[in-house]
Structures are given as structure tokens and as C-alpha cells.
């Protein structure tokens, strides 16, 4: 159903299905990539709120599979067991259609999957090609549901949605990203902050050097470097890039 103002009255789901009605605007498909703690999830979710777009944080899928694998003692080399975890993972939409929570086996594990144990292990699981392949169809299906969407991840512009109307690459130096991470964890201890930086560099290295779908800047991406930016400035820069793409494509 479409209103005169161009909003789509569509249904969103509490998982990846259908439940409550809400207004999502027609809009473009946005690929938002970048390294850990570059702000993709918070910036992307806020830009989506302001634009009345859907939002999907694909990192949660990899994190939830990793969390389940650690719980059950499944190693990254146990391919069949790993891939079998995929159907147990569901993203959950908030009232605005933003997929930024995750369930594993029916339990909300959003907080758990953001913990240190998953942080340390997730890159080793995410580099497994069979796991990545098992998640491609779901990500594309979510993007194809209609209305504007911002999909955040590592390989969205390069592999998952190569035809996205706009590709944005959010970047920041490892030091700034580590400081943001430490602040999220409310860490003031210097040794712990140093460890966060070391772990972040290690994840960057695995994510960028893996064979399948490594973290790369798509050749046609708008690069937004956020070191000197506040949150609001970065959101504004992301919205500007999306609005420019909406104008180029006539809003679709
Ligand atoms: O964005 P994040 O830090 O929550 O992502 C967690 C991990 O998941 C990251 O180390 C790499 C992986 N990931 C990926 O390989 N591809 C994606 N599209 C999203 C995340």
C-alpha cells in the first residue's frame, strides 16, 4: 500500500518475517561497509531512522553463529556443523524496521554476541567460505523486500549487493576505533585499552586478508573518514550520500 506522500505501508517482522505495519519510505539500496567499530551499526541505524529506511546489521549474523559455535564447541573447520547453525539465527526488527537485534535458538543474544569472547573468535568463523555462502541468500532477500534499506557489513558493496544505488565505506584509524570500543565497554584501564587495540588490528588483518569476500573498499564507494567527526556529522555525511543517490535514481 502506498500513501500520497510516497511512504510504503509495509509489514515488518520481529524476526525476518511479517508482523506489524509501519511506514517505510521508497528509497534506494545502500551498502554500508567498513572495519570493526567504524560506526556502521550506530550511524547506519540512525541514518535509517531519519530517512525512514530499513536497516540491517549483517555483522550480527556472523556474531550469532560464532556465539552458538563457541557454546557448542564447534570449530571453524567443522563445516557441516557450522553451516547447520545458520537456520537457528534470526535477526529481529525494532518498531522502525531496523534489524539490529539477534536471536539464536529463540533467545535474544544481542548483548552476548557483542562480548569479548565473540569479538576474539568472530573473524576466524567469518572467513569460512561455506558459512559466508550460507548467509548470502538471506542478506539479498532482506535487501529485496522493498523500500529503502541500509545494509551494513564488510562485503555488502563488493559481494552481497554489487548493484546497490550507493556504496558507502566508513573508515577511521585503528586508534580512534579502539577508543570508541573501549568507551562502549566503559574501559578506563590502559592495559585493557591496549588489548582492545591489538585485537582490533588482528581482526582487521583477518577480515582484510581472507580469501573469500575480504574487507575492501568498492571502487565506486563514497569513502567517509570519521576520525575528526562527531556522530552527528557522520550521520549527516551518510544521509547526504544517500540523498544524492535518491536524486540520481529518481528516489527508487
Ligand atoms: O561489524 P561487526 O564488527 O559486528 O562484524 C563482526 C565480524 O563479522 C567481523 O569481524 C567480520 C564479520 N562480518 C563479515 O565478515 N561480513 C559481514 N558482512 C559482516 C560482518
Short mmCIF file of C-alpha atoms and ligand atoms in Angstrom, two decimals:
data_model
loop_
_atom_site.label_atom_id
_atom_site.label_comp_id
_atom_site.label_asym_id
_atom_site.label_seq_id
_atom_site.Cartn_x
_atom_site.Cartn_y
_atom_site.Cartn_z
CA UNK A 1 0.00 0.00 0.00
CA UNK A 2 1.40 3.40 -0.88
CA UNK A 3 0.36 6.76 0.54
CA UNK A 4 0.30 10.05 -1.36
CA UNK A 5 3.50 11.04 0.44
CA UNK A 6 5.30 8.12 -1.12
CA UNK A 7 5.51 6.05 2.03
CA UNK A 8 5.02 2.34 1.77
CA UNK A 9 2.84 0.86 4.44
CA UNK A 10 4.61 -2.37 4.85
CA UNK A 11 4.85 -5.02 7.42
CA UNK A 12 7.90 -5.68 9.44
CA UNK A 13 8.69 -8.74 11.32
CA UNK A 14 10.01 -9.42 14.73
CA UNK A 15 12.24 -11.97 13.06
CA UNK A 16 12.83 -11.95 9.32
CA UNK A 17 9.07 -12.34 8.58
CA UNK A 18 5.99 -10.21 8.90
CA UNK A 19 4.17 -8.67 11.78
CA UNK A 20 3.38 -5.04 12.38
CA UNK A 21 2.60 -2.27 9.91
CA UNK A 22 4.80 0.77 9.64
CA UNK A 23 5.84 3.47 7.24
CA UNK A 24 8.99 2.75 5.32
CA UNK A 25 9.76 5.18 2.55
CA UNK A 26 10.51 4.24 -1.00
CA UNK A 27 14.19 4.64 -1.36
CA UNK A 28 17.39 3.18 -2.60
CA UNK A 29 19.50 0.21 -1.59
CA UNK A 30 22.53 1.35 0.40
CA UNK A 31 25.63 -0.77 1.06
CA UNK A 32 27.47 0.47 4.16
CA UNK A 33 30.81 -1.22 4.72
CA UNK A 34 33.81 -0.62 6.94
CA UNK A 35 36.07 -2.19 9.56
CA UNK A 36 35.15 -3.04 13.17
CA UNK A 37 33.99 -0.15 15.29
CA UNK A 38 33.90 2.26 12.37
CA UNK A 39 30.38 3.16 13.50
CA UNK A 40 28.45 1.31 10.78
CA UNK A 41 25.75 0.00 13.11
CA UNK A 42 25.03 3.12 15.13
CA UNK A 43 25.45 5.56 12.25
CA UNK A 44 23.57 3.32 9.82
CA UNK A 45 20.66 2.77 12.24
CA UNK A 46 20.33 6.50 12.93
CA UNK A 47 20.51 7.42 9.24
CA UNK A 48 17.84 4.77 8.58
CA UNK A 49 15.62 6.21 11.32
CA UNK A 50 15.90 9.71 9.88
CA UNK A 51 15.30 8.56 6.30
CA UNK A 52 12.57 6.05 7.21
CA UNK A 53 14.64 3.29 5.67
CA UNK A 54 15.04 -0.24 6.88
CA UNK A 55 18.40 -1.16 8.39
CA UNK A 56 20.21 -4.46 8.64
CA UNK A 57 23.39 -5.10 10.62
CA UNK A 58 24.79 -8.22 8.93
CA UNK A 59 27.64 -8.48 11.46
CA UNK A 60 25.03 -9.80 13.91
CA UNK A 61 24.53 -12.89 11.73
CA UNK A 62 28.24 -13.75 11.87
CA UNK A 63 28.38 -12.91 15.55
CA UNK A 64 25.36 -15.08 16.45
CA UNK A 65 26.69 -18.08 14.50
CA UNK A 66 30.04 -17.61 16.27
CA UNK A 67 28.34 -17.39 19.66
CA UNK A 68 26.41 -20.61 19.06
CA UNK A 69 29.55 -22.34 17.76
CA UNK A 70 31.50 -21.36 20.90
CA UNK A 71 28.63 -22.50 23.15
CA UNK A 72 28.56 -25.89 21.44
CA UNK A 73 32.29 -26.36 20.93
CA UNK A 74 32.07 -26.31 17.14
CA UNK A 75 35.33 -25.29 15.50
CA UNK A 76 35.64 -23.23 12.28
CA UNK A 77 36.86 -26.37 10.48
CA UNK A 78 33.69 -28.36 11.29
CA UNK A 79 31.94 -27.08 8.17
CA UNK A 80 28.74 -29.13 8.27
CA UNK A 81 28.06 -28.36 11.94
CA UNK A 82 28.82 -24.69 11.37
CA UNK A 83 26.51 -24.28 8.38
CA UNK A 84 23.77 -26.16 10.29
CA UNK A 85 23.74 -23.30 12.82
CA UNK A 86 22.58 -20.74 10.23
CA UNK A 87 18.83 -21.53 10.41
CA UNK A 88 18.95 -21.11 14.20
CA UNK A 89 19.90 -17.46 13.84
CA UNK A 90 17.26 -14.78 13.23
CA UNK A 91 17.54 -11.02 13.08
CA UNK A 92 14.83 -9.14 14.97
CA UNK A 93 13.30 -5.88 13.75
CA UNK A 94 12.55 -2.99 16.07
CA UNK A 95 9.37 -0.92 15.65
CA UNK A 96 11.04 1.04 12.85
CA UNK A 97 12.03 -1.99 10.83
CA UNK A 98 15.67 -1.88 11.84
CA UNK A 99 17.26 -5.33 12.11
CA UNK A 100 19.64 -4.66 14.95
CA UNK A 101 18.93 -7.43 17.41
CA UNK A 102 19.56 -11.13 17.01
CA UNK A 103 18.12 -14.37 18.31
CA UNK A 104 19.88 -17.71 18.48
CA UNK A 105 17.67 -20.75 19.06
CA UNK A 106 14.83 -18.41 20.02
CA UNK A 107 16.74 -16.46 22.72
CA UNK A 108 17.75 -12.82 22.31
CA UNK A 109 21.56 -12.90 22.41
CA UNK A 110 22.28 -9.37 21.16
CA UNK A 111 24.27 -8.45 24.28
CA UNK A 112 26.14 -11.76 24.39
CA UNK A 113 27.25 -11.58 20.77
CA UNK A 114 28.86 -8.21 21.38
CA UNK A 115 31.03 -9.58 24.18
CA UNK A 116 34.79 -10.10 24.20
CA UNK A 117 34.69 -13.88 23.54
CA UNK A 118 32.77 -13.42 20.27
CA UNK A 119 34.93 -10.40 19.35
CA UNK A 120 38.02 -12.57 19.57
CA UNK A 121 36.62 -15.52 17.60
CA UNK A 122 34.27 -14.00 15.02
CA UNK A 123 36.83 -13.24 12.31
CA UNK A 124 38.02 -16.85 12.29
CA UNK A 125 34.48 -18.09 11.75
CA UNK A 126 33.56 -15.35 9.25
CA UNK A 127 36.36 -16.30 6.92
CA UNK A 128 34.88 -19.76 6.31
CA UNK A 129 33.60 -19.68 2.68
CA UNK A 130 30.85 -22.26 3.33
CA UNK A 131 29.41 -20.14 6.15
CA UNK A 132 29.54 -17.00 4.03
CA UNK A 133 27.80 -18.80 1.17
CA UNK A 134 25.05 -19.99 3.51
CA UNK A 135 24.33 -16.39 4.52
CA UNK A 136 24.32 -14.73 1.08
CA UNK A 137 20.74 -15.60 0.10
CA UNK A 138 19.27 -14.28 3.35
CA UNK A 139 21.08 -10.98 3.06
CA UNK A 140 19.97 -10.49 -0.55
CA UNK A 141 16.39 -11.45 0.29
CA UNK A 142 16.27 -8.85 3.07
CA UNK A 143 17.57 -6.16 0.71
CA UNK A 144 14.99 -7.13 -1.90
CA UNK A 145 11.93 -6.76 0.35
CA UNK A 146 11.18 -3.23 -0.90
CA UNK A 147 11.58 0.28 0.42
CA UNK A 148 14.86 1.95 1.20
CA UNK A 149 17.39 -0.12 3.11
CA UNK A 150 20.82 0.45 4.58
CA UNK A 151 22.70 -2.82 4.91
CA UNK A 152 25.87 -2.72 7.00
CA UNK A 153 28.75 -5.18 6.83
CA UNK A 154 32.13 -5.88 5.25
CA UNK A 155 31.31 -7.18 1.76
CA UNK A 156 27.92 -5.62 1.09
CA UNK A 157 29.05 -3.33 -1.73
CA UNK A 158 31.56 -5.78 -3.18
CA UNK A 159 29.75 -9.13 -2.97
CA UNK A 160 26.25 -9.11 -1.47
CA UNK A 161 24.73 -6.09 -3.23
CA UNK A 162 27.10 -5.09 -6.03
CA UNK A 163 24.26 -3.15 -7.72
CA UNK A 164 23.45 -1.04 -4.66
CA UNK A 165 22.48 2.51 -5.66
CA UNK A 166 25.05 3.88 -3.27
CA UNK A 167 28.02 2.28 -1.56
CA UNK A 168 29.48 3.95 1.47
CA UNK A 169 32.71 2.95 3.16
CA UNK A 170 33.06 4.25 6.71
CA UNK A 171 36.59 4.35 7.97
CA UNK A 172 38.54 5.55 10.99
CA UNK A 173 42.04 4.93 12.26
CA UNK A 174 42.56 1.86 14.46
CA UNK A 175 43.38 4.11 17.43
CA UNK A 176 40.11 6.05 17.15
CA UNK A 177 38.10 2.86 16.64
CA UNK A 178 39.76 1.23 19.66
CA UNK A 179 38.96 4.28 21.79
CA UNK A 180 35.29 4.04 20.74
CA UNK A 181 35.25 0.36 21.58
CA UNK A 182 36.86 0.98 24.97
CA UNK A 183 34.27 3.68 25.70
CA UNK A 184 31.45 1.28 24.77
CA UNK A 185 32.90 -1.22 27.22
CA UNK A 186 33.43 1.57 29.79
CA UNK A 187 37.09 0.61 30.00
CA UNK A 188 39.43 3.16 31.53
CA UNK A 189 42.24 0.69 32.22
CA UNK A 190 45.19 1.40 29.88
CA UNK A 191 46.29 -2.22 29.59
CA UNK A 192 42.78 -3.26 28.58
CA UNK A 193 42.58 -0.39 26.08
CA UNK A 194 45.88 -1.59 24.60
CA UNK A 195 44.49 -5.08 24.32
CA UNK A 196 41.36 -3.78 22.56
CA UNK A 197 43.59 -2.02 20.01
CA UNK A 198 45.71 -5.13 19.46
CA UNK A 199 42.61 -7.32 18.98
CA UNK A 200 41.06 -4.82 16.61
CA UNK A 201 44.19 -4.79 14.46
CA UNK A 202 44.19 -8.59 14.42
CA UNK A 203 40.53 -8.67 13.29
CA UNK A 204 41.21 -6.02 10.63
CA UNK A 205 44.02 -8.18 9.33
CA UNK A 206 41.94 -11.38 9.16
CA UNK A 207 38.88 -9.57 7.68
CA UNK A 208 41.02 -7.83 5.04
CA UNK A 209 43.23 -10.75 4.08
CA UNK A 210 40.78 -13.64 3.98
CA UNK A 211 40.31 -15.26 0.58
CA UNK A 212 36.53 -15.04 0.39
CA UNK A 213 34.89 -11.61 0.34
CA UNK A 214 37.65 -9.71 2.14
CA UNK A 215 37.01 -6.25 3.55
CA UNK A 216 37.67 -3.94 0.60
CA UNK A 217 36.56 -0.51 -0.49
CA UNK A 218 34.34 -0.96 -3.57
CA UNK A 219 35.78 1.03 -6.46
CA UNK A 220 32.59 3.10 -6.66
CA UNK A 221 32.19 3.69 -2.91
CA UNK A 222 31.86 7.08 -1.24
CA UNK A 223 34.56 6.99 1.45
CA UNK A 224 33.76 8.76 4.70
CA UNK A 225 36.68 9.05 7.08
CA UNK A 226 35.33 9.68 10.55
CA UNK A 227 38.40 10.33 12.72
CA UNK A 228 37.68 14.00 13.35
CA UNK A 229 33.90 13.67 13.08
CA UNK A 230 31.30 13.58 15.79
CA UNK A 231 28.43 11.10 15.48
CA UNK A 232 26.03 13.71 14.08
CA UNK A 233 28.47 14.83 11.38
CA UNK A 234 28.98 11.27 10.23
CA UNK A 235 25.23 10.61 10.14
CA UNK A 236 24.79 13.82 8.12
CA UNK A 237 27.50 12.77 5.65
CA UNK A 238 25.87 9.35 5.20
CA UNK A 239 22.45 10.95 4.66
CA UNK A 240 23.92 13.38 2.09
CA UNK A 241 25.38 10.48 0.10
CA UNK A 242 22.05 8.62 0.19
CA UNK A 243 20.03 11.69 -0.80
CA UNK A 244 22.37 12.26 -3.74
CA UNK A 245 21.75 8.68 -4.88
CA UNK A 246 17.99 9.12 -4.43
CA UNK A 247 18.13 12.16 -6.71
CA UNK A 248 20.24 10.33 -9.29
CA UNK A 249 17.84 7.41 -9.40
CA UNK A 250 14.59 9.33 -9.01
CA UNK A 251 14.16 8.00 -5.47
CA UNK A 252 13.94 4.32 -6.35
O1 LIG B 1 30.58 -5.43 12.03
P1 LIG B 1 30.93 -6.37 13.19
O2 LIG B 1 32.15 -5.96 13.92
O3 LIG B 1 29.77 -6.63 14.08
O4 LIG B 1 31.27 -7.75 12.45
C1 LIG B 1 31.67 -8.88 13.17
C2 LIG B 1 32.51 -9.78 12.31
O5 LIG B 1 31.69 -10.37 11.30
C3 LIG B 1 33.67 -9.13 11.59
O6 LIG B 1 34.89 -9.42 12.23
C4 LIG B 1 33.68 -9.70 10.22
C5 LIG B 1 32.36 -10.39 10.07
N1 LIG B 1 31.49 -9.83 9.05
C6 LIG B 1 31.71 -10.24 7.77
O7 LIG B 1 32.66 -10.98 7.52
N2 LIG B 1 30.89 -9.83 6.78
C7 LIG B 1 29.86 -9.02 7.04
N3 LIG B 1 29.03 -8.63 6.06
C8 LIG B 1 29.63 -8.56 8.36
C9 LIG B 1 30.49 -8.97 9.35
#
